[in-house]
Amino acid sequence: MPLVIDHKNISADALGLRTFGQVLAHLQRENRLVVHVLIDGEEPDLERISALRSASTDSHTIFVETTEPQTMAREVLDEVEHQIVAAEMLGKDAGALMQSGQQVKAMENLAGCFKRWQHVQESVLKVSQLLRLDLGRLALGDGRPLTAFFEAFSQQLRTIRDALESRDFVALADVLNYEMPESTQSWREAVAAVRNVVDS
């Protein structure tokens, strides 16, 4: 049965690939990331992936699309940069709204801001795992390791949460207006540091 990898027919027999699991192992050795799979024209149930690994290449039509880890990392980092811009705008707006007494609207903006910061942090961590990067060895412009910055940023988010819980809108506005812009710049430097490794 056909084995198609990145739109090319591959001879599974010539490569000694008897099962879907062997196909996946072959792609991993080639440093390829699987981004899409069809078995007999259908997307497999990922909860049954271990059972599917034994699927025979002789009795199933297997279609696989892959990408390079660096390509995927660049795409994720491009999206992260957009999220940073959006979080920065929402944070500034939330601070201004809070100072003008529009707490309800400020909270809506703050929720959107938090969501984006969470996405940024998770995405950078996933890229570093994908590429097996040691974030303790990458640094911001001031020499601070990325791991130290991540810890400080998490603490800053906790401070914002505490100010929200205690309804201390003055402290919250101060963090949003004076501390978050510095963190935003640090995030840009963190993304640049990871991108430099991806591009090297």
JSON list of C-alpha atoms in Angstrom, two decimals:
[
{"chain": "A", "resi": 1, "resn": "MET", "atom": "CA", "xyz": [0.00, 0.00, 0.00]},
{"chain": "A", "resi": 2, "resn": "PRO", "atom": "CA", "xyz": [1.23, 3.56, -0.58]},
{"chain": "A", "resi": 3, "resn": "LEU", "atom": "CA", "xyz": [3.42, 5.43, 1.89]},
{"chain": "A", "resi": 4, "resn": "VAL", "atom": "CA", "xyz": [3.42, 9.14, 1.07]},
{"chain": "A", "resi": 5, "resn": "ILE", "atom": "CA", "xyz": [5.73, 11.48, 2.98]},
{"chain": "A", "resi": 6, "resn": "ASP", "atom": "CA", "xyz": [5.58, 15.18, 2.15]},
{"chain": "A", "resi": 7, "resn": "HIS", "atom": "CA", "xyz": [3.67, 14.41, -1.06]},
{"chain": "A", "resi": 8, "resn": "LYS", "atom": "CA", "xyz": [6.30, 11.95, -2.32]},
{"chain": "A", "resi": 9, "resn": "ASN", "atom": "CA", "xyz": [5.69, 8.24, -2.75]},
{"chain": "A", "resi": 10, "resn": "ILE", "atom": "CA", "xyz": [8.21, 6.35, -0.63]},
{"chain": "A", "resi": 11, "resn": "SER", "atom": "CA", "xyz": [9.13, 2.70, -0.91]},
{"chain": "A", "resi": 12, "resn": "ALA", "atom": "CA", "xyz": [8.59, 1.42, 2.64]},
{"chain": "A", "resi": 13, "resn": "ASP", "atom": "CA", "xyz": [10.18, -1.91, 1.70]},
{"chain": "A", "resi": 14, "resn": "ALA", "atom": "CA", "xyz": [13.35, -0.28, 0.39]},
{"chain": "A", "resi": 15, "resn": "LEU", "atom": "CA", "xyz": [13.75, 1.56, 3.71]},
{"chain": "A", "resi": 16, "resn": "GLY", "atom": "CA", "xyz": [12.79, -1.49, 5.77]},
{"chain": "A", "resi": 17, "resn": "LEU", "atom": "CA", "xyz": [9.75, 0.27, 7.19]},
{"chain": "A", "resi": 18, "resn": "ARG", "atom": "CA", "xyz": [7.18, -2.41, 8.01]},
{"chain": "A", "resi": 19, "resn": "THR", "atom": "CA", "xyz": [4.99, -0.48, 10.50]},
{"chain": "A", "resi": 20, "resn": "PHE", "atom": "CA", "xyz": [3.71, 3.03, 11.09]},
{"chain": "A", "resi": 21, "resn": "GLY", "atom": "CA", "xyz": [5.87, 3.14, 14.24]},
{"chain": "A", "resi": 22, "resn": "GLN", "atom": "CA", "xyz": [8.96, 2.46, 12.14]},
{"chain": "A", "resi": 23, "resn": "VAL", "atom": "CA", "xyz": [7.91, 5.27, 9.79]},
{"chain": "A", "resi": 24, "resn": "LEU", "atom": "CA", "xyz": [7.68, 7.67, 12.76]},
{"chain": "A", "resi": 25, "resn": "ALA", "atom": "CA", "xyz": [11.08, 6.52, 14.09]},
{"chain": "A", "resi": 26, "resn": "HIS", "atom": "CA", "xyz": [12.61, 7.01, 10.62]},
{"chain": "A", "resi": 27, "resn": "LEU", "atom": "CA", "xyz": [11.26, 10.57, 10.45]},
{"chain": "A", "resi": 28, "resn": "GLN", "atom": "CA", "xyz": [12.55, 11.32, 13.94]},
{"chain": "A", "resi": 29, "resn": "ARG", "atom": "CA", "xyz": [16.04, 10.17, 12.93]},
{"chain": "A", "resi": 30, "resn": "GLU", "atom": "CA", "xyz": [15.76, 12.50, 9.93]},
{"chain": "A", "resi": 31, "resn": "ASN", "atom": "CA", "xyz": [14.99, 15.35, 12.39]},
{"chain": "A", "resi": 32, "resn": "ARG", "atom": "CA", "xyz": [11.50, 15.87, 10.96]},
{"chain": "A", "resi": 33, "resn": "LEU", "atom": "CA", "xyz": [8.43, 16.82, 12.97]},
{"chain": "A", "resi": 34, "resn": "VAL", "atom": "CA", "xyz": [5.16, 15.16, 11.98]},
{"chain": "A", "resi": 35, "resn": "VAL", "atom": "CA", "xyz": [2.45, 17.81, 11.56]},
{"chain": "A", "resi": 36, "resn": "HIS", "atom": "CA", "xyz": [-0.29, 15.80, 9.81]},
{"chain": "A", "resi": 37, "resn": "VAL", "atom": "CA", "xyz": [-1.12, 12.11, 9.39]},
{"chain": "A", "resi": 38, "resn": "LEU", "atom": "CA", "xyz": [-3.80, 10.24, 7.48]},
{"chain": "A", "resi": 39, "resn": "ILE", "atom": "CA", "xyz": [-4.17, 6.47, 7.67]},
{"chain": "A", "resi": 40, "resn": "ASP", "atom": "CA", "xyz": [-6.46, 5.09, 5.00]},
{"chain": "A", "resi": 41, "resn": "GLY", "atom": "CA", "xyz": [-7.66, 8.64, 4.34]},
{"chain": "A", "resi": 42, "resn": "GLU", "atom": "CA", "xyz": [-8.65, 9.37, 7.95]},
{"chain": "A", "resi": 43, "resn": "GLU", "atom": "CA", "xyz": [-6.98, 11.24, 10.78]},
{"chain": "A", "resi": 44, "resn": "PRO", "atom": "CA", "xyz": [-5.96, 8.73, 13.44]},
{"chain": "A", "resi": 45, "resn": "ASP", "atom": "CA", "xyz": [-7.28, 8.84, 16.99]},
{"chain": "A", "resi": 46, "resn": "LEU", "atom": "CA", "xyz": [-4.27, 10.15, 18.90]},
{"chain": "A", "resi": 47, "resn": "GLU", "atom": "CA", "xyz": [-5.44, 8.38, 22.05]},
{"chain": "A", "resi": 48, "resn": "ARG", "atom": "CA", "xyz": [-4.81, 5.13, 20.19]},
{"chain": "A", "resi": 49, "resn": "ILE", "atom": "CA", "xyz": [-1.42, 6.15, 18.81]},
{"chain": "A", "resi": 50, "resn": "SER", "atom": "CA", "xyz": [0.43, 3.32, 20.58]},
{"chain": "A", "resi": 51, "resn": "ALA", "atom": "CA", "xyz": [-1.88, 0.76, 18.92]},
{"chain": "A", "resi": 52, "resn": "LEU", "atom": "CA", "xyz": [-1.48, 2.51, 15.57]},
{"chain": "A", "resi": 53, "resn": "ARG", "atom": "CA", "xyz": [2.31, 2.21, 15.75]},
{"chain": "A", "resi": 54, "resn": "SER", "atom": "CA", "xyz": [1.92, -1.47, 14.90]},
{"chain": "A", "resi": 55, "resn": "ALA", "atom": "CA", "xyz": [-0.19, -0.72, 11.79]},
{"chain": "A", "resi": 56, "resn": "SER", "atom": "CA", "xyz": [1.42, -2.42, 8.80]},
{"chain": "A", "resi": 57, "resn": "THR", "atom": "CA", "xyz": [2.67, -0.32, 5.91]},
{"chain": "A", "resi": 58, "resn": "ASP", "atom": "CA", "xyz": [1.61, -3.23, 3.65]},
{"chain": "A", "resi": 59, "resn": "SER", "atom": "CA", "xyz": [-2.06, -3.11, 4.59]},
{"chain": "A", "resi": 60, "resn": "HIS", "atom": "CA", "xyz": [-2.66, 0.63, 5.09]},
{"chain": "A", "resi": 61, "resn": "THR", "atom": "CA", "xyz": [-2.31, 3.77, 2.99]},
{"chain": "A", "resi": 62, "resn": "ILE", "atom": "CA", "xyz": [-0.24, 6.18, 5.08]},
{"chain": "A", "resi": 63, "resn": "PHE", "atom": "CA", "xyz": [0.08, 9.89, 4.33]},
{"chain": "A", "resi": 64, "resn": "VAL", "atom": "CA", "xyz": [2.45, 12.00, 6.45]},
{"chain": "A", "resi": 65, "resn": "GLU", "atom": "CA", "xyz": [3.34, 15.70, 6.31]},
{"chain": "A", "resi": 66, "resn": "THR", "atom": "CA", "xyz": [6.41, 16.92, 8.18]},
{"chain": "A", "resi": 67, "resn": "THR", "atom": "CA", "xyz": [8.36, 20.07, 8.87]},
{"chain": "A", "resi": 68, "resn": "GLU", "atom": "CA", "xyz": [11.77, 20.91, 10.27]},
{"chain": "A", "resi": 69, "resn": "PRO", "atom": "CA", "xyz": [11.88, 21.90, 13.96]},
{"chain": "A", "resi": 70, "resn": "GLN", "atom": "CA", "xyz": [13.51, 25.24, 13.06]},
{"chain": "A", "resi": 71, "resn": "THR", "atom": "CA", "xyz": [10.74, 26.07, 10.59]},
{"chain": "A", "resi": 72, "resn": "MET", "atom": "CA", "xyz": [8.06, 25.37, 13.17]},
{"chain": "A", "resi": 73, "resn": "ALA", "atom": "CA", "xyz": [10.00, 27.34, 15.81]},
{"chain": "A", "resi": 74, "resn": "ARG", "atom": "CA", "xyz": [10.23, 30.38, 13.52]},
{"chain": "A", "resi": 75, "resn": "GLU", "atom": "CA", "xyz": [6.48, 30.27, 12.86]},
{"chain": "A", "resi": 76, "resn": "VAL", "atom": "CA", "xyz": [5.74, 30.04, 16.59]},
{"chain": "A", "resi": 77, "resn": "LEU", "atom": "CA", "xyz": [8.12, 32.92, 17.38]},
{"chain": "A", "resi": 78, "resn": "ASP", "atom": "CA", "xyz": [6.49, 35.06, 14.67]},
{"chain": "A", "resi": 79, "resn": "GLU", "atom": "CA", "xyz": [3.13, 34.48, 16.37]},
{"chain": "A", "resi": 80, "resn": "VAL", "atom": "CA", "xyz": [4.66, 35.19, 19.79]},
{"chain": "A", "resi": 81, "resn": "GLU", "atom": "CA", "xyz": [5.84, 38.60, 18.57]},
{"chain": "A", "resi": 82, "resn": "HIS", "atom": "CA", "xyz": [2.26, 39.44, 17.49]},
{"chain": "A", "resi": 83, "resn": "GLN", "atom": "CA", "xyz": [0.97, 38.32, 20.89]},
{"chain": "A", "resi": 84, "resn": "ILE", "atom": "CA", "xyz": [3.51, 40.56, 22.67]},
{"chain": "A", "resi": 85, "resn": "VAL", "atom": "CA", "xyz": [2.28, 43.59, 20.71]},
{"chain": "A", "resi": 86, "resn": "ALA", "atom": "CA", "xyz": [-1.36, 42.73, 21.49]},
{"chain": "A", "resi": 87, "resn": "ALA", "atom": "CA", "xyz": [-0.61, 42.17, 25.20]},
{"chain": "A", "resi": 88, "resn": "GLU", "atom": "CA", "xyz": [1.27, 45.45, 25.39]},
{"chain": "A", "resi": 89, "resn": "MET", "atom": "CA", "xyz": [-1.65, 47.39, 23.88]},
{"chain": "A", "resi": 90, "resn": "LEU", "atom": "CA", "xyz": [-4.22, 45.70, 26.11]},
{"chain": "A", "resi": 91, "resn": "GLY", "atom": "CA", "xyz": [-2.07, 46.32, 29.20]},
{"chain": "A", "resi": 92, "resn": "LYS", "atom": "CA", "xyz": [-1.62, 50.01, 28.39]},
{"chain": "A", "resi": 93, "resn": "ASP", "atom": "CA", "xyz": [-5.33, 50.40, 27.74]},
{"chain": "A", "resi": 94, "resn": "ALA", "atom": "CA", "xyz": [-6.17, 48.60, 31.00]},
{"chain": "A", "resi": 95, "resn": "GLY", "atom": "CA", "xyz": [-3.85, 50.93, 32.95]},
{"chain": "A", "resi": 96, "resn": "ALA", "atom": "CA", "xyz": [-5.37, 54.04, 31.35]},
{"chain": "A", "resi": 97, "resn": "LEU", "atom": "CA", "xyz": [-8.93, 52.80, 31.91]},
{"chain": "A", "resi": 98, "resn": "MET", "atom": "CA", "xyz": [-8.14, 52.02, 35.54]},
{"chain": "A", "resi": 99, "resn": "GLN", "atom": "CA", "xyz": [-6.75, 55.50, 36.13]},
{"chain": "A", "resi": 100, "resn": "SER", "atom": "CA", "xyz": [-9.91, 57.00, 34.62]},
{"chain": "A", "resi": 101, "resn": "GLY", "atom": "CA", "xyz": [-12.14, 54.91, 36.91]},
{"chain": "A", "resi": 102, "resn": "GLN", "atom": "CA", "xyz": [-13.42, 52.49, 34.24]},
{"chain": "A", "resi": 103, "resn": "GLN", "atom": "CA", "xyz": [-12.60, 49.34, 36.22]},
{"chain": "A", "resi": 104, "resn": "VAL", "atom": "CA", "xyz": [-15.00, 46.98, 34.41]},
{"chain": "A", "resi": 105, "resn": "LYS", "atom": "CA", "xyz": [-13.60, 47.76, 30.97]},
{"chain": "A", "resi": 106, "resn": "ALA", "atom": "CA", "xyz": [-10.08, 47.71, 32.42]},
{"chain": "A", "resi": 107, "resn": "MET", "atom": "CA", "xyz": [-10.68, 44.17, 33.76]},
{"chain": "A", "resi": 108, "resn": "GLU", "atom": "CA", "xyz": [-11.81, 42.99, 30.32]},
{"chain": "A", "resi": 109, "resn": "ASN", "atom": "CA", "xyz": [-8.62, 44.33, 28.77]},
{"chain": "A", "resi": 110, "resn": "LEU", "atom": "CA", "xyz": [-6.55, 42.87, 31.58]},
{"chain": "A", "resi": 111, "resn": "ALA", "atom": "CA", "xyz": [-8.08, 39.42, 31.03]},
{"chain": "A", "resi": 112, "resn": "GLY", "atom": "CA", "xyz": [-7.10, 39.60, 27.35]},
{"chain": "A", "resi": 113, "resn": "CYS", "atom": "CA", "xyz": [-3.64, 40.80, 28.30]},
{"chain": "A", "resi": 114, "resn": "PHE", "atom": "CA", "xyz": [-3.13, 37.90, 30.75]},
{"chain": "A", "resi": 115, "resn": "LYS", "atom": "CA", "xyz": [-4.27, 35.38, 28.16]},
{"chain": "A", "resi": 116, "resn": "ARG", "atom": "CA", "xyz": [-1.71, 36.67, 25.68]},
{"chain": "A", "resi": 117, "resn": "TRP", "atom": "CA", "xyz": [1.14, 36.75, 28.22]},
{"chain": "A", "resi": 118, "resn": "GLN", "atom": "CA", "xyz": [0.34, 33.17, 29.16]},
{"chain": "A", "resi": 119, "resn": "HIS", "atom": "CA", "xyz": [0.40, 32.19, 25.48]},
{"chain": "A", "resi": 120, "resn": "VAL", "atom": "CA", "xyz": [3.75, 33.97, 25.01]},
{"chain": "A", "resi": 121, "resn": "GLN", "atom": "CA", "xyz": [5.37, 32.23, 27.98]},
{"chain": "A", "resi": 122, "resn": "GLU", "atom": "CA", "xyz": [4.02, 28.77, 27.07]},
{"chain": "A", "resi": 123, "resn": "SER", "atom": "CA", "xyz": [5.06, 29.17, 23.43]},
{"chain": "A", "resi": 124, "resn": "VAL", "atom": "CA", "xyz": [8.63, 30.20, 24.25]},
{"chain": "A", "resi": 125, "resn": "LEU", "atom": "CA", "xyz": [8.94, 27.28, 26.68]},
{"chain": "A", "resi": 126, "resn": "LYS", "atom": "CA", "xyz": [7.59, 24.83, 24.07]},
{"chain": "A", "resi": 127, "resn": "VAL", "atom": "CA", "xyz": [9.99, 26.12, 21.42]},
{"chain": "A", "resi": 128, "resn": "SER", "atom": "CA", "xyz": [12.88, 25.71, 23.85]},
{"chain": "A", "resi": 129, "resn": "GLN", "atom": "CA", "xyz": [11.78, 22.13, 24.58]},
{"chain": "A", "resi": 130, "resn": "LEU", "atom": "CA", "xyz": [11.35, 21.37, 20.88]},
{"chain": "A", "resi": 131, "resn": "LEU", "atom": "CA", "xyz": [14.90, 22.55, 20.14]},
{"chain": "A", "resi": 132, "resn": "ARG", "atom": "CA", "xyz": [16.30, 21.24, 23.45]},
{"chain": "A", "resi": 133, "resn": "LEU", "atom": "CA", "xyz": [17.49, 24.72, 24.47]},
{"chain": "A", "resi": 134, "resn": "ASP", "atom": "CA", "xyz": [18.83, 25.43, 27.95]},
{"chain": "A", "resi": 135, "resn": "LEU", "atom": "CA", "xyz": [17.12, 28.74, 28.78]},
{"chain": "A", "resi": 136, "resn": "GLY", "atom": "CA", "xyz": [19.58, 29.21, 31.65]},
{"chain": "A", "resi": 137, "resn": "ARG", "atom": "CA", "xyz": [22.31, 29.66, 29.03]},
{"chain": "A", "resi": 138, "resn": "LEU", "atom": "CA", "xyz": [20.41, 32.26, 27.01]},
{"chain": "A", "resi": 139, "resn": "ALA", "atom": "CA", "xyz": [20.41, 35.83, 28.29]},
{"chain": "A", "resi": 140, "resn": "LEU", "atom": "CA", "xyz": [18.63, 39.14, 27.92]},
{"chain": "A", "resi": 141, "resn": "GLY", "atom": "CA", "xyz": [20.50, 42.29, 26.94]},
{"chain": "A", "resi": 142, "resn": "ASP", "atom": "CA", "xyz": [21.32, 42.97, 30.61]},
{"chain": "A", "resi": 143, "resn": "GLY", "atom": "CA", "xyz": [22.93, 39.53, 30.97]},
{"chain": "A", "resi": 144, "resn": "ARG", "atom": "CA", "xyz": [20.07, 38.07, 33.00]},
{"chain": "A", "resi": 145, "resn": "PRO", "atom": "CA", "xyz": [19.38, 34.41, 32.12]},
{"chain": "A", "resi": 146, "resn": "LEU", "atom": "CA", "xyz": [15.99, 33.77, 30.54]},
{"chain": "A", "resi": 147, "resn": "THR", "atom": "CA", "xyz": [15.10, 31.41, 33.40]},
{"chain": "A", "resi": 148, "resn": "ALA", "atom": "CA", "xyz": [15.60, 34.25, 35.91]},
{"chain": "A", "resi": 149, "resn": "PHE", "atom": "CA", "xyz": [13.47, 36.58, 33.80]},
{"chain": "A", "resi": 150, "resn": "PHE", "atom": "CA", "xyz": [10.69, 33.98, 33.55]},
{"chain": "A", "resi": 151, "resn": "GLU", "atom": "CA", "xyz": [10.68, 33.64, 37.35]},
{"chain": "A", "resi": 152, "resn": "ALA", "atom": "CA", "xyz": [10.57, 37.42, 37.80]},
{"chain": "A", "resi": 153, "resn": "PHE", "atom": "CA", "xyz": [7.77, 37.73, 35.26]},
{"chain": "A", "resi": 154, "resn": "SER", "atom": "CA", "xyz": [5.74, 35.03, 37.01]},
{"chain": "A", "resi": 155, "resn": "GLN", "atom": "CA", "xyz": [6.20, 36.97, 40.26]},
{"chain": "A", "resi": 156, "resn": "GLN", "atom": "CA", "xyz": [5.00, 40.13, 38.51]},
{"chain": "A", "resi": 157, "resn": "LEU", "atom": "CA", "xyz": [1.86, 38.32, 37.36]},
{"chain": "A", "resi": 158, "resn": "ARG", "atom": "CA", "xyz": [1.29, 37.15, 40.95]},
{"chain": "A", "resi": 159, "resn": "THR", "atom": "CA", "xyz": [1.61, 40.77, 42.13]},
{"chain": "A", "resi": 160, "resn": "ILE", "atom": "CA", "xyz": [-1.04, 41.79, 39.62]},
{"chain": "A", "resi": 161, "resn": "ARG", "atom": "CA", "xyz": [-3.29, 38.95, 40.76]},
{"chain": "A", "resi": 162, "resn": "ASP", "atom": "CA", "xyz": [-2.84, 39.95, 44.42]},
{"chain": "A", "resi": 163, "resn": "ALA", "atom": "CA", "xyz": [-3.68, 43.57, 43.59]},
{"chain": "A", "resi": 164, "resn": "LEU", "atom": "CA", "xyz": [-6.80, 42.39, 41.77]},
{"chain": "A", "resi": 165, "resn": "GLU", "atom": "CA", "xyz": [-7.89, 40.21, 44.67]},
{"chain": "A", "resi": 166, "resn": "SER", "atom": "CA", "xyz": [-7.42, 43.03, 47.18]},
{"chain": "A", "resi": 167, "resn": "ARG", "atom": "CA", "xyz": [-9.01, 45.50, 44.72]},
{"chain": "A", "resi": 168, "resn": "ASP", "atom": "CA", "xyz": [-5.94, 47.74, 44.99]},
{"chain": "A", "resi": 169, "resn": "PHE", "atom": "CA", "xyz": [-6.48, 49.51, 41.68]},
{"chain": "A", "resi": 170, "resn": "VAL", "atom": "CA", "xyz": [-3.77, 52.11, 42.38]},
{"chain": "A", "resi": 171, "resn": "ALA", "atom": "CA", "xyz": [-1.09, 49.43, 42.76]},
{"chain": "A", "resi": 172, "resn": "LEU", "atom": "CA", "xyz": [-2.48, 47.60, 39.75]},
{"chain": "A", "resi": 173, "resn": "ALA", "atom": "CA", "xyz": [-2.35, 50.73, 37.58]},
{"chain": "A", "resi": 174, "resn": "ASP", "atom": "CA", "xyz": [1.26, 51.35, 38.72]},
{"chain": "A", "resi": 175, "resn": "VAL", "atom": "CA", "xyz": [2.34, 47.85, 37.71]},
{"chain": "A", "resi": 176, "resn": "LEU", "atom": "CA", "xyz": [0.58, 48.12, 34.35]},
{"chain": "A", "resi": 177, "resn": "ASN", "atom": "CA", "xyz": [1.89, 51.59, 33.56]},
{"chain": "A", "resi": 178, "resn": "TYR", "atom": "CA", "xyz": [5.43, 51.43, 34.94]},
{"chain": "A", "resi": 179, "resn": "GLU", "atom": "CA", "xyz": [6.58, 47.80, 35.32]},
{"chain": "A", "resi": 180, "resn": "MET", "atom": "CA", "xyz": [4.91, 46.01, 32.41]},
{"chain": "A", "resi": 181, "resn": "PRO", "atom": "CA", "xyz": [6.58, 48.14, 29.68]},
{"chain": "A", "resi": 182, "resn": "GLU", "atom": "CA", "xyz": [9.98, 46.98, 30.98]},
{"chain": "A", "resi": 183, "resn": "SER", "atom": "CA", "xyz": [8.78, 43.37, 31.01]},
{"chain": "A", "resi": 184, "resn": "THR", "atom": "CA", "xyz": [7.49, 43.77, 27.46]},
{"chain": "A", "resi": 185, "resn": "GLN", "atom": "CA", "xyz": [10.95, 44.88, 26.32]},
{"chain": "A", "resi": 186, "resn": "SER", "atom": "CA", "xyz": [12.49, 41.92, 28.16]},
{"chain": "A", "resi": 187, "resn": "TRP", "atom": "CA", "xyz": [10.09, 39.57, 26.36]},
{"chain": "A", "resi": 188, "resn": "ARG", "atom": "CA", "xyz": [11.20, 41.02, 23.03]},
{"chain": "A", "resi": 189, "resn": "GLU", "atom": "CA", "xyz": [14.82, 40.35, 24.03]},
{"chain": "A", "resi": 190, "resn": "ALA", "atom": "CA", "xyz": [13.94, 36.82, 25.15]},
{"chain": "A", "resi": 191, "resn": "VAL", "atom": "CA", "xyz": [12.30, 36.04, 21.82]},
{"chain": "A", "resi": 192, "resn": "ALA", "atom": "CA", "xyz": [15.28, 37.54, 19.97]},
{"chain": "A", "resi": 193, "resn": "ALA", "atom": "CA", "xyz": [17.68, 35.36, 22.01]},
{"chain": "A", "resi": 194, "resn": "VAL", "atom": "CA", "xyz": [15.72, 32.20, 21.13]},
{"chain": "A", "resi": 195, "resn": "ARG", "atom": "CA", "xyz": [15.41, 33.28, 17.49]},
{"chain": "A", "resi": 196, "resn": "ASN", "atom": "CA", "xyz": [19.20, 33.77, 17.27]},
{"chain": "A", "resi": 197, "resn": "VAL", "atom": "CA", "xyz": [19.68, 30.13, 18.27]},
{"chain": "A", "resi": 198, "resn": "VAL", "atom": "CA", "xyz": [17.03, 28.97, 15.79]},
{"chain": "A", "resi": 199, "resn": "ASP", "atom": "CA", "xyz": [18.67, 30.92, 12.96]},
{"chain": "A", "resi": 200, "resn": "SER", "atom": "CA", "xyz": [22.24, 29.87, 13.77]}
]
